[in-house]
Amino acid sequence: MVSAPAVQATVDHSALAHNVRLLIQASAPAKVIAVLKANAYGHGAVPVARTVLAAGAAQIGVATLDEAFELRAGGIEAPIIAWLHAFDPSEAVAVFAEAVALGIELGVSTSTQLRAVAEAAMRADEPAVVAVKVDTGLNRGGFAREDWRKAFADLANAEAAGAVRVRAVFSHLANADRPEYRTNAEQASGLRDAVALARKAGLSPQLVHLANSPAVLTRPRALVDGVPAFNATRPGVAVYGLSPIAGRDFGLIPAMTLTARVGLVKRIQAGDGVSYGHDFVAPTDTTLALLPIGYADGLPRSLAGKFEVVIGGRRYPGVGRVCMDQVLVDLGPGRPRVREGDIATLFGSGKDGEQTVDDWAKAAGTINYEIVTQIRGRVRLQHINV
């Protein structure tokens, strides 16, 4: 028997579809590659993939091949690109060969990766579909500028030998959340230079992409002017209804709501300390409710005393330390109408007075991306409006 979940993250697929349609409109005429890395930012990769594709996304993007393999195993047949690879060299060819056989587009960032991909393609007896990642200023993954010319020459030779088919050239922005910051134009220009070198080497990439969520939604001039060259976008966090720029409302709808059942209600007296260290001491007689969620489930320990929950339409503050698997909220004096088994909403869209992921992020001194990707442990995902 499967019991009702004590802690649940509800994912609203109507919100996901709304967000994807908004991103498609903002990206036009470019195609949208919806980024579903990290288990679709904690929302559940396979069901989310079905929804975003049905809403019009042209392709799925993930970081690792394990993530891509999970999507294929879940029945997702649409194009998938995976771009972050770190293998034992003795295993790389076999892993890439599996990816080639499954039709997964491989982001390539180093000459070592290119050699392994080419060998894998020969083993799979079919060309590997490749997306070339170039570093245009983030100074993270991708071929360094001084290596572009040789990389494209090597790719052209591999393509001529039937080992690879170069489908895309792409890069990643460092300051997209500052739309008019100078490096956006510099990186756009750098990507255009890379594409020109690729074509000079005899390659004909179908797709060129640079814009992530903030770039899609703000359309910095550097990218608008480059639309003919950049014909795909890679939104991530915006797919899930979270603003990529703190304080900016783009009409997105948050898809995840986090709830927990009240596990215990108890009275304490003025002067009583609460939880480890007694960081909170009751100033008056009051009533506490225990919620079975803690930092092992994605409730940041840094939110101790900084968050509120909604139970029965009223807000109540969290008190005391956030423990590994439980936390307490102060229901106040008197006889609150809260009982064991009642549902407490920790965050959601905010439409019913609950806090949002952005509220948590601000209080915890982090970003909304981190909050949703950390929902884990005993939290059960429920998908609605699928």
XYZ file of C-alpha atoms in Angstrom:
386
model
C 0.000 0.000 0.000
C 1.287 3.447 -0.951
C 0.494 5.976 1.772
C -0.464 9.581 1.184
C 2.768 11.574 0.979
C 3.911 13.486 4.034
C 5.731 15.944 1.771
C 4.750 16.602 -1.823
C 5.917 18.779 -4.700
C 3.039 19.283 -7.108
C 4.028 20.152 -10.675
C 1.345 21.906 -12.733
C 1.825 21.019 -16.388
C -0.574 23.710 -17.559
C 1.917 26.211 -16.117
C 4.799 24.489 -17.908
C 2.914 24.621 -21.222
C 2.096 28.305 -20.699
C 5.737 29.110 -20.012
C 6.977 27.232 -23.074
C 4.481 28.989 -25.337
C 5.604 32.343 -23.909
C 9.249 31.420 -24.544
C 8.480 30.291 -28.094
C 6.862 33.658 -28.778
C 9.796 35.517 -27.219
C 12.331 33.428 -29.161
C 10.678 33.671 -32.570
C 11.838 33.120 -35.219
C 14.392 30.970 -33.389
C 13.529 27.443 -32.240
C 13.361 26.619 -28.535
C 15.602 23.983 -26.956
C 14.022 23.421 -23.524
C 16.686 22.671 -20.900
C 15.700 19.767 -18.624
C 18.975 19.127 -16.814
C 19.017 18.200 -13.105
C 15.784 16.188 -13.405
C 14.087 19.130 -15.142
C 15.230 21.478 -12.375
C 13.688 19.114 -9.841
C 10.321 18.886 -11.633
C 10.659 15.367 -13.132
C 12.441 15.023 -16.457
C 10.348 12.496 -18.399
C 6.862 13.919 -17.727
C 8.137 17.470 -18.172
C 9.742 16.506 -21.493
C 6.401 15.249 -22.808
C 4.692 18.493 -21.875
C 7.280 20.919 -23.224
C 7.466 19.055 -26.523
C 3.673 19.016 -26.834
C 3.710 22.770 -26.152
C 6.046 23.339 -29.107
C 9.648 23.029 -27.924
C 11.760 21.742 -30.822
C 14.393 19.917 -28.791
C 15.466 18.948 -25.281
C 18.757 20.002 -23.702
C 20.435 18.246 -20.774
C 23.853 18.399 -19.190
C 24.870 14.748 -18.908
C 24.439 11.641 -21.001
C 22.869 9.828 -18.045
C 20.115 12.437 -18.175
C 19.724 11.884 -21.909
C 19.635 8.101 -21.456
C 16.872 8.479 -18.851
C 14.763 10.457 -21.314
C 15.256 7.889 -24.072
C 14.362 5.086 -21.638
C 11.234 7.061 -20.756
C 10.098 7.056 -24.377
C 11.237 10.535 -25.410
C 12.110 10.291 -29.110
C 12.624 14.005 -29.840
C 16.111 15.420 -30.474
C 18.189 15.624 -27.284
C 21.502 17.409 -26.838
C 23.870 16.626 -23.939
C 26.963 18.790 -23.475
C 28.783 18.009 -20.201
C 31.079 14.980 -20.353
C 33.589 13.703 -17.817
C 34.443 10.012 -18.155
C 37.232 7.636 -17.349
C 39.091 7.666 -20.701
C 38.789 3.893 -20.916
C 34.987 4.183 -20.810
C 34.421 7.262 -22.978
C 34.204 5.530 -26.348
C 31.691 2.956 -25.115
C 29.488 5.616 -23.507
C 29.591 7.827 -26.590
C 28.827 4.800 -28.781
C 25.666 4.161 -26.768
C 24.690 7.809 -27.196
C 25.309 7.654 -30.954
C 23.158 4.538 -31.232
C 20.356 6.347 -29.401
C 20.581 9.381 -31.679
C 21.681 11.778 -28.942
C 23.358 14.973 -30.117
C 26.743 15.292 -28.444
C 28.072 18.634 -27.303
C 31.837 18.557 -27.873
C 34.164 20.922 -26.010
C 37.643 19.392 -26.333
C 39.817 17.624 -28.879
C 39.917 14.580 -26.588
C 36.127 14.394 -26.667
C 36.107 14.776 -30.445
C 38.508 11.857 -30.913
C 36.451 9.652 -28.573
C 33.206 10.615 -30.335
C 34.689 9.841 -33.762
C 35.904 6.449 -32.566
C 32.512 5.781 -30.994
C 30.783 6.601 -34.262
C 32.962 4.094 -36.102
C 32.099 1.486 -33.454
C 28.370 2.279 -33.762
C 28.706 2.256 -37.554
C 26.857 5.535 -37.945
C 27.900 9.183 -37.761
C 27.676 11.004 -34.456
C 25.520 14.123 -34.426
C 27.708 16.829 -32.902
C 27.193 20.306 -31.480
C 30.432 22.252 -31.124
C 30.652 24.279 -27.924
C 32.926 27.310 -28.156
C 33.989 29.500 -25.255
C 33.180 33.118 -26.067
C 33.918 34.628 -22.662
C 32.305 32.619 -19.869
C 35.659 30.827 -19.502
C 33.983 27.612 -18.495
C 33.294 24.786 -20.986
C 33.958 24.936 -24.716
C 36.888 25.207 -27.135
C 39.087 28.206 -26.322
C 39.278 30.837 -29.058
C 42.854 29.954 -29.959
C 41.729 26.376 -30.621
C 38.730 27.161 -32.843
C 40.489 26.967 -36.194
C 42.098 23.592 -35.502
C 38.908 22.233 -33.898
C 36.827 23.078 -36.954
C 39.470 21.625 -39.274
C 39.473 18.391 -37.243
C 35.677 18.326 -37.285
C 35.632 18.866 -41.051
C 38.024 15.941 -41.493
C 35.884 13.769 -39.219
C 32.776 14.768 -41.124
C 34.445 13.969 -44.458
C 35.361 10.544 -43.068
C 31.718 9.931 -42.153
C 32.405 9.866 -38.408
C 30.447 12.970 -37.407
C 27.772 15.329 -38.635
C 28.129 18.835 -37.215
C 24.591 20.019 -36.488
C 25.216 23.053 -34.272
C 27.666 25.582 -32.904
C 26.826 27.110 -29.527
C 28.104 29.039 -26.553
C 26.881 30.271 -23.159
C 26.440 33.816 -21.866
C 28.144 35.081 -18.720
C 25.983 38.153 -18.040
C 22.598 37.569 -19.662
C 20.826 38.724 -16.495
C 22.319 42.174 -17.231
C 20.817 42.618 -20.714
C 22.884 45.545 -21.963
C 26.157 44.564 -20.312
C 29.034 44.851 -22.777
C 30.052 41.181 -22.679
C 26.723 40.105 -24.214
C 27.597 41.915 -27.445
C 31.180 40.650 -27.263
C 30.036 37.053 -26.859
C 27.483 37.370 -29.657
C 30.215 38.721 -31.908
C 32.534 35.906 -30.847
C 29.952 33.276 -31.711
C 29.447 34.830 -35.135
C 33.227 34.651 -35.630
C 33.207 30.977 -34.648
C 30.392 30.167 -37.067
C 32.266 31.961 -39.854
C 35.352 29.849 -39.144
C 33.256 26.693 -39.116
C 31.809 27.498 -42.511
C 35.233 28.431 -43.867
C 36.389 24.971 -42.789
C 33.609 23.474 -44.891
C 31.069 22.806 -42.146
C 27.381 23.728 -42.442
C 25.835 23.894 -38.955
C 22.047 23.970 -38.989
C 21.668 25.552 -35.562
C 23.492 28.322 -33.714
C 22.442 29.069 -30.136
C 23.572 31.353 -27.351
C 20.507 32.779 -25.555
C 19.450 31.349 -22.197
C 16.331 32.325 -20.199
C 17.272 35.935 -19.359
C 18.511 36.592 -22.890
C 15.324 35.177 -24.408
C 13.072 37.264 -22.192
C 14.967 40.548 -22.355
C 16.241 40.252 -25.947
C 19.455 42.247 -25.559
C 20.211 44.289 -28.648
C 23.276 42.179 -29.379
C 21.109 39.091 -29.793
C 18.231 40.751 -31.602
C 20.666 42.061 -34.196
C 22.087 38.558 -34.478
C 18.829 36.686 -35.009
C 19.744 35.615 -38.571
C 22.842 33.906 -37.155
C 21.282 32.567 -33.948
C 18.328 30.412 -34.863
C 17.782 28.528 -31.588
C 17.549 29.419 -27.892
C 18.146 27.385 -24.712
C 15.804 28.565 -21.930
C 16.077 26.704 -18.660
C 14.712 28.171 -15.437
C 11.979 30.147 -17.222
C 10.418 26.894 -18.457
C 9.513 26.220 -14.818
C 7.945 29.642 -14.323
C 10.807 31.211 -12.387
C 12.142 34.610 -13.336
C 15.792 34.532 -14.431
C 16.179 38.119 -13.212
C 15.249 38.798 -9.584
C 12.352 41.202 -9.286
C 11.354 41.065 -12.961
C 7.897 39.759 -13.894
C 7.780 38.272 -17.393
C 4.334 36.680 -17.137
C 5.691 33.260 -16.219
C 3.712 30.913 -13.958
C 5.659 28.931 -11.311
C 4.974 25.248 -11.883
C 5.912 23.770 -8.502
C 4.044 23.937 -5.185
C 5.648 22.393 -2.091
C 3.406 21.101 0.709
C 3.757 19.062 3.886
C 1.246 17.471 6.262
C 1.161 18.590 9.879
C 2.610 15.737 11.934
C 2.028 17.046 15.448
C 0.386 19.956 17.273
C 1.474 20.809 20.808
C 1.265 23.584 23.375
C 4.366 25.124 24.966
C 4.758 27.727 27.662
C 6.403 31.133 27.702
C 10.148 30.677 28.160
C 10.260 27.229 26.558
C 13.036 26.748 24.006
C 12.326 25.112 20.669
C 14.426 22.525 18.810
C 18.227 22.186 18.809
C 20.103 24.938 20.598
C 16.879 26.647 21.679
C 17.538 29.376 19.116
C 13.859 30.269 19.486
C 12.391 30.816 22.957
C 8.633 31.314 23.167
C 7.858 34.849 24.395
C 4.338 33.749 25.407
C 2.360 30.556 25.744
C 1.851 29.291 22.202
C 1.100 26.308 19.994
C 3.540 24.632 17.619
C 2.985 22.474 14.549
C 5.618 20.027 13.379
C 6.148 19.524 9.646
C 8.050 16.405 8.433
C 10.424 18.241 6.097
C 14.002 19.330 6.621
C 17.276 20.053 4.929
C 17.535 16.459 3.686
C 14.411 17.204 1.628
C 15.542 20.564 0.271
C 14.408 23.030 2.959
C 17.602 25.076 3.384
C 18.996 25.140 6.910
C 19.737 28.824 6.320
C 15.976 29.509 6.254
C 15.646 28.882 9.993
C 13.342 31.595 11.319
C 13.061 33.175 7.852
C 10.141 31.381 6.210
C 6.387 31.133 6.649
C 3.810 28.524 5.686
C 0.111 28.733 4.900
C -2.279 26.398 6.699
C -6.016 26.807 6.254
C -5.593 30.186 4.593
C -3.414 31.706 7.346
C 0.333 32.324 7.428
C 2.459 31.007 10.252
C 6.205 31.582 10.835
C 8.815 28.861 11.024
C 10.650 28.834 14.361
C 13.783 27.147 15.628
C 16.407 25.400 13.562
C 15.657 23.537 10.367
C 16.494 19.928 11.228
C 17.383 17.098 8.862
C 13.807 15.907 8.494
C 11.523 18.234 10.442
C 10.797 21.829 11.251
C 8.395 23.677 13.537
C 5.994 26.550 12.920
C 4.414 28.842 15.505
C 0.611 28.762 15.396
C 0.329 31.454 18.061
C -1.578 31.662 21.360
C -5.148 30.566 21.807
C -6.586 27.465 20.155
C -5.553 27.475 16.487
C -7.759 25.469 14.119
C -4.874 23.352 12.919
C -4.931 19.587 13.292
C -2.620 16.689 12.540
C -2.873 15.804 8.854
C -3.657 19.356 7.715
C -1.760 20.583 4.658
C 0.860 23.313 5.023
C 1.976 25.090 1.851
C 5.623 26.054 2.004
C 5.913 27.700 -1.404
C 3.903 28.012 -4.598
C 2.796 30.583 -7.132
C 1.820 33.038 -4.387
C -1.796 33.323 -5.567
C -3.153 31.932 -2.278
C -0.913 34.018 -0.049
C 1.900 31.488 0.238
C 5.544 32.329 -0.171
C 7.201 31.782 -3.530
C 10.472 30.187 -4.561
C 11.812 33.713 -5.030
C 10.875 34.557 -1.427
C 12.840 31.557 -0.234
C 15.797 32.397 -2.445
C 15.960 35.971 -1.196
C 15.742 34.896 2.454
C 18.368 32.182 1.966
C 20.746 34.479 0.059
C 20.688 32.348 -3.071
C 18.880 32.067 -6.430
C 15.586 30.427 -7.335
C 17.430 27.865 -9.491
C 19.064 26.381 -6.393
C 15.841 26.138 -4.390
C 13.904 23.975 -6.867
C 16.847 21.789 -7.865
C 17.416 20.937 -4.187
C 13.914 19.518 -3.626
C 14.716 15.855 -3.046
C 14.824 13.104 -0.423
C 11.365 12.024 0.699
C 9.494 14.614 -1.335
C 7.047 12.883 -3.677
C 6.442 14.474 -7.067
C 2.836 14.727 -8.216
C 2.006 15.863 -11.753
C -1.299 17.581 -12.470
C -2.963 18.899 -15.638
C -0.777 16.588 -17.671
